[in-house]
């Protein structure tokens, strides 16, 4: 099966894109409004893909990695100034793109081997046609998941966690260092919430951050506690829940990961879209 079949299901959905000269602030607003954690950057004249901005680039920019130098060094920690820089300063250049003619097998292998959750779909000239994500794949294939498959077999066990009192700068570094976009939040061993990379997009792509700043210094945001931005009313699943029903919960609620809790309500693991996509890489479904 070619990914063209999945793209047909998305034909009426406008492809969200930005340009190299789009400000980081406007990119964040676009990502927040469109509820996406990755957005292609195209040349304004040719519509050719020249980059991608993801939620992890935002984590890097806000204090998790080397892109923070744009705030720290060039703008002396002034977030209000740095956020008006063009997005080309933080985007990933030469992103992985895929042809609409590749097979679903090939796409899944790319997602897993390159550890990416989505990619621009382009023609031979690298002109943007669409975006395709792990969620699109799961939505298309979830009915093929065997009912006997359980969450426990595919979940990530012993996940890295955060605490309510941690500062955002520390969470950003943890996410970037370990390549995780989502951290369960534990207090006294109990699950109390979830903090994700999209929470950073939400606070920076809305008025939230600016309502919490008086000087414009980035530390006014990076020193905010996890408890101030985390999601508290979160859905959970159990280790023995079916993988198919879990996939359906993710699709229905537009979420990319679910904490897995045991009978004692203690955290056992996390099940992500990538974990579910890995099911289809094991010869479990005809694609």
Short mmCIF file of C-alpha atoms in Angstrom, two decimals, residues 21-138:
data_model
loop_
_atom_site.label_atom_id
_atom_site.label_comp_id
_atom_site.label_asym_id
_atom_site.label_seq_id
_atom_site.Cartn_x
_atom_site.Cartn_y
_atom_site.Cartn_z
CA UNK A 21 11.33 34.79 7.37
CA UNK A 22 8.31 33.99 9.57
CA UNK A 23 9.13 35.08 13.11
CA UNK A 24 9.55 32.46 15.81
CA UNK A 25 6.63 34.11 17.59
CA UNK A 26 4.33 33.72 14.56
CA UNK A 27 5.53 30.15 14.03
CA UNK A 28 4.57 29.36 17.63
CA UNK A 29 1.15 30.96 17.17
CA UNK A 30 0.59 28.92 14.01
CA UNK A 31 1.68 25.69 15.69
CA UNK A 32 -0.51 26.39 18.71
CA UNK A 33 -3.59 27.32 16.67
CA UNK A 34 -3.23 24.33 14.34
CA UNK A 35 -2.43 21.98 17.25
CA UNK A 36 0.64 20.57 15.57
CA UNK A 37 4.07 19.89 16.96
CA UNK A 38 5.82 20.05 13.59
CA UNK A 39 5.45 22.44 10.72
CA UNK A 40 7.23 22.58 7.33
CA UNK A 41 9.15 25.66 6.29
CA UNK A 42 8.95 26.41 2.57
CA UNK A 43 10.49 28.86 0.16
CA UNK A 44 7.91 31.58 -0.46
CA UNK A 45 8.49 31.61 -4.21
CA UNK A 46 8.75 27.92 -5.06
CA UNK A 47 6.94 26.20 -2.16
CA UNK A 48 9.94 23.89 -1.86
CA UNK A 49 10.64 22.51 1.60
CA UNK A 50 13.74 24.10 3.12
CA UNK A 51 13.25 23.14 6.75
CA UNK A 52 11.00 21.91 9.52
CA UNK A 53 10.28 23.32 12.96
CA UNK A 54 9.26 20.85 15.65
CA UNK A 55 8.32 21.09 19.29
CA UNK A 56 11.81 19.84 20.14
CA UNK A 57 13.32 22.83 18.32
CA UNK A 58 11.19 25.00 20.60
CA UNK A 59 12.42 23.07 23.66
CA UNK A 60 15.99 23.63 22.43
CA UNK A 61 15.32 27.34 21.90
CA UNK A 62 13.72 27.94 25.30
CA UNK A 63 16.64 26.52 27.25
CA UNK A 64 17.23 22.90 26.51
CA UNK A 65 20.13 23.07 24.09
CA UNK A 66 22.42 25.07 21.76
CA UNK A 67 19.58 27.02 20.11
CA UNK A 68 19.13 28.73 23.46
CA UNK A 69 22.23 30.76 22.53
CA UNK A 70 19.96 32.88 20.35
CA UNK A 71 18.24 34.03 23.53
CA UNK A 72 21.20 33.93 25.88
CA UNK A 73 24.04 35.38 23.82
CA UNK A 74 22.55 37.36 20.94
CA UNK A 75 19.73 38.93 22.96
CA UNK A 76 21.15 38.81 26.49
CA UNK A 77 18.33 36.57 27.79
CA UNK A 78 15.64 38.84 26.33
CA UNK A 79 12.96 36.42 25.15
CA UNK A 80 10.76 39.17 23.73
CA UNK A 81 13.57 40.16 21.36
CA UNK A 82 14.68 36.64 20.49
CA UNK A 83 11.18 35.44 19.70
CA UNK A 84 10.97 38.01 16.90
CA UNK A 85 13.96 36.51 15.10
CA UNK A 86 13.16 34.65 11.84
CA UNK A 87 12.34 30.99 12.29
CA UNK A 88 15.23 30.03 10.01
CA UNK A 89 17.46 30.64 13.04
CA UNK A 90 16.07 27.59 14.86
CA UNK A 91 14.56 25.36 12.17
CA UNK A 92 16.06 22.01 11.21
CA UNK A 93 17.65 22.33 7.79
CA UNK A 94 17.54 19.55 5.19
CA UNK A 95 14.69 17.68 6.89
CA UNK A 96 13.72 14.13 6.05
CA UNK A 97 11.02 14.28 3.36
CA UNK A 98 9.13 11.46 1.68
CA UNK A 99 7.55 10.85 -1.70
CA UNK A 100 3.83 10.17 -1.95
CA UNK A 101 4.76 7.04 -3.90
CA UNK A 102 6.62 5.24 -1.11
CA UNK A 103 4.95 2.31 0.60
CA UNK A 104 3.47 2.37 4.07
CA UNK A 105 6.14 -0.16 5.07
CA UNK A 106 8.88 2.22 3.98
CA UNK A 107 7.26 5.15 5.79
CA UNK A 108 6.97 3.21 9.05
CA UNK A 109 10.61 2.15 8.80
CA UNK A 110 11.64 5.78 8.31
CA UNK A 111 9.62 6.92 11.32
CA UNK A 112 11.19 4.26 13.54
CA UNK A 113 14.76 4.31 12.24
CA UNK A 114 15.04 8.10 12.14
CA UNK A 115 13.01 8.55 15.35
CA UNK A 116 10.68 11.11 13.83
CA UNK A 117 6.94 11.45 14.24
CA UNK A 118 6.12 12.98 10.88
CA UNK A 119 7.55 14.18 7.59
CA UNK A 120 6.74 16.53 4.72
CA UNK A 121 5.47 14.79 1.59
CA UNK A 122 7.10 16.27 -1.51
CA UNK A 123 7.28 15.82 -5.27
CA UNK A 124 10.49 15.24 -7.24
CA UNK A 125 11.36 18.93 -6.99
CA UNK A 126 10.85 18.97 -3.21
CA UNK A 127 7.67 21.03 -3.57
CA UNK A 128 5.45 20.51 -0.53
CA UNK A 129 2.37 18.37 -1.13
CA UNK A 130 1.29 17.42 2.37
CA UNK A 131 2.43 16.29 5.81
CA UNK A 132 2.14 12.73 7.10
CA UNK A 133 2.44 11.67 10.72
CA UNK A 134 2.44 8.64 12.98
CA UNK A 135 -1.11 9.54 13.92
CA UNK A 136 -2.20 9.35 10.28
CA UNK A 137 -0.68 5.88 10.05
CA UNK A 138 -2.35 4.69 13.26
#
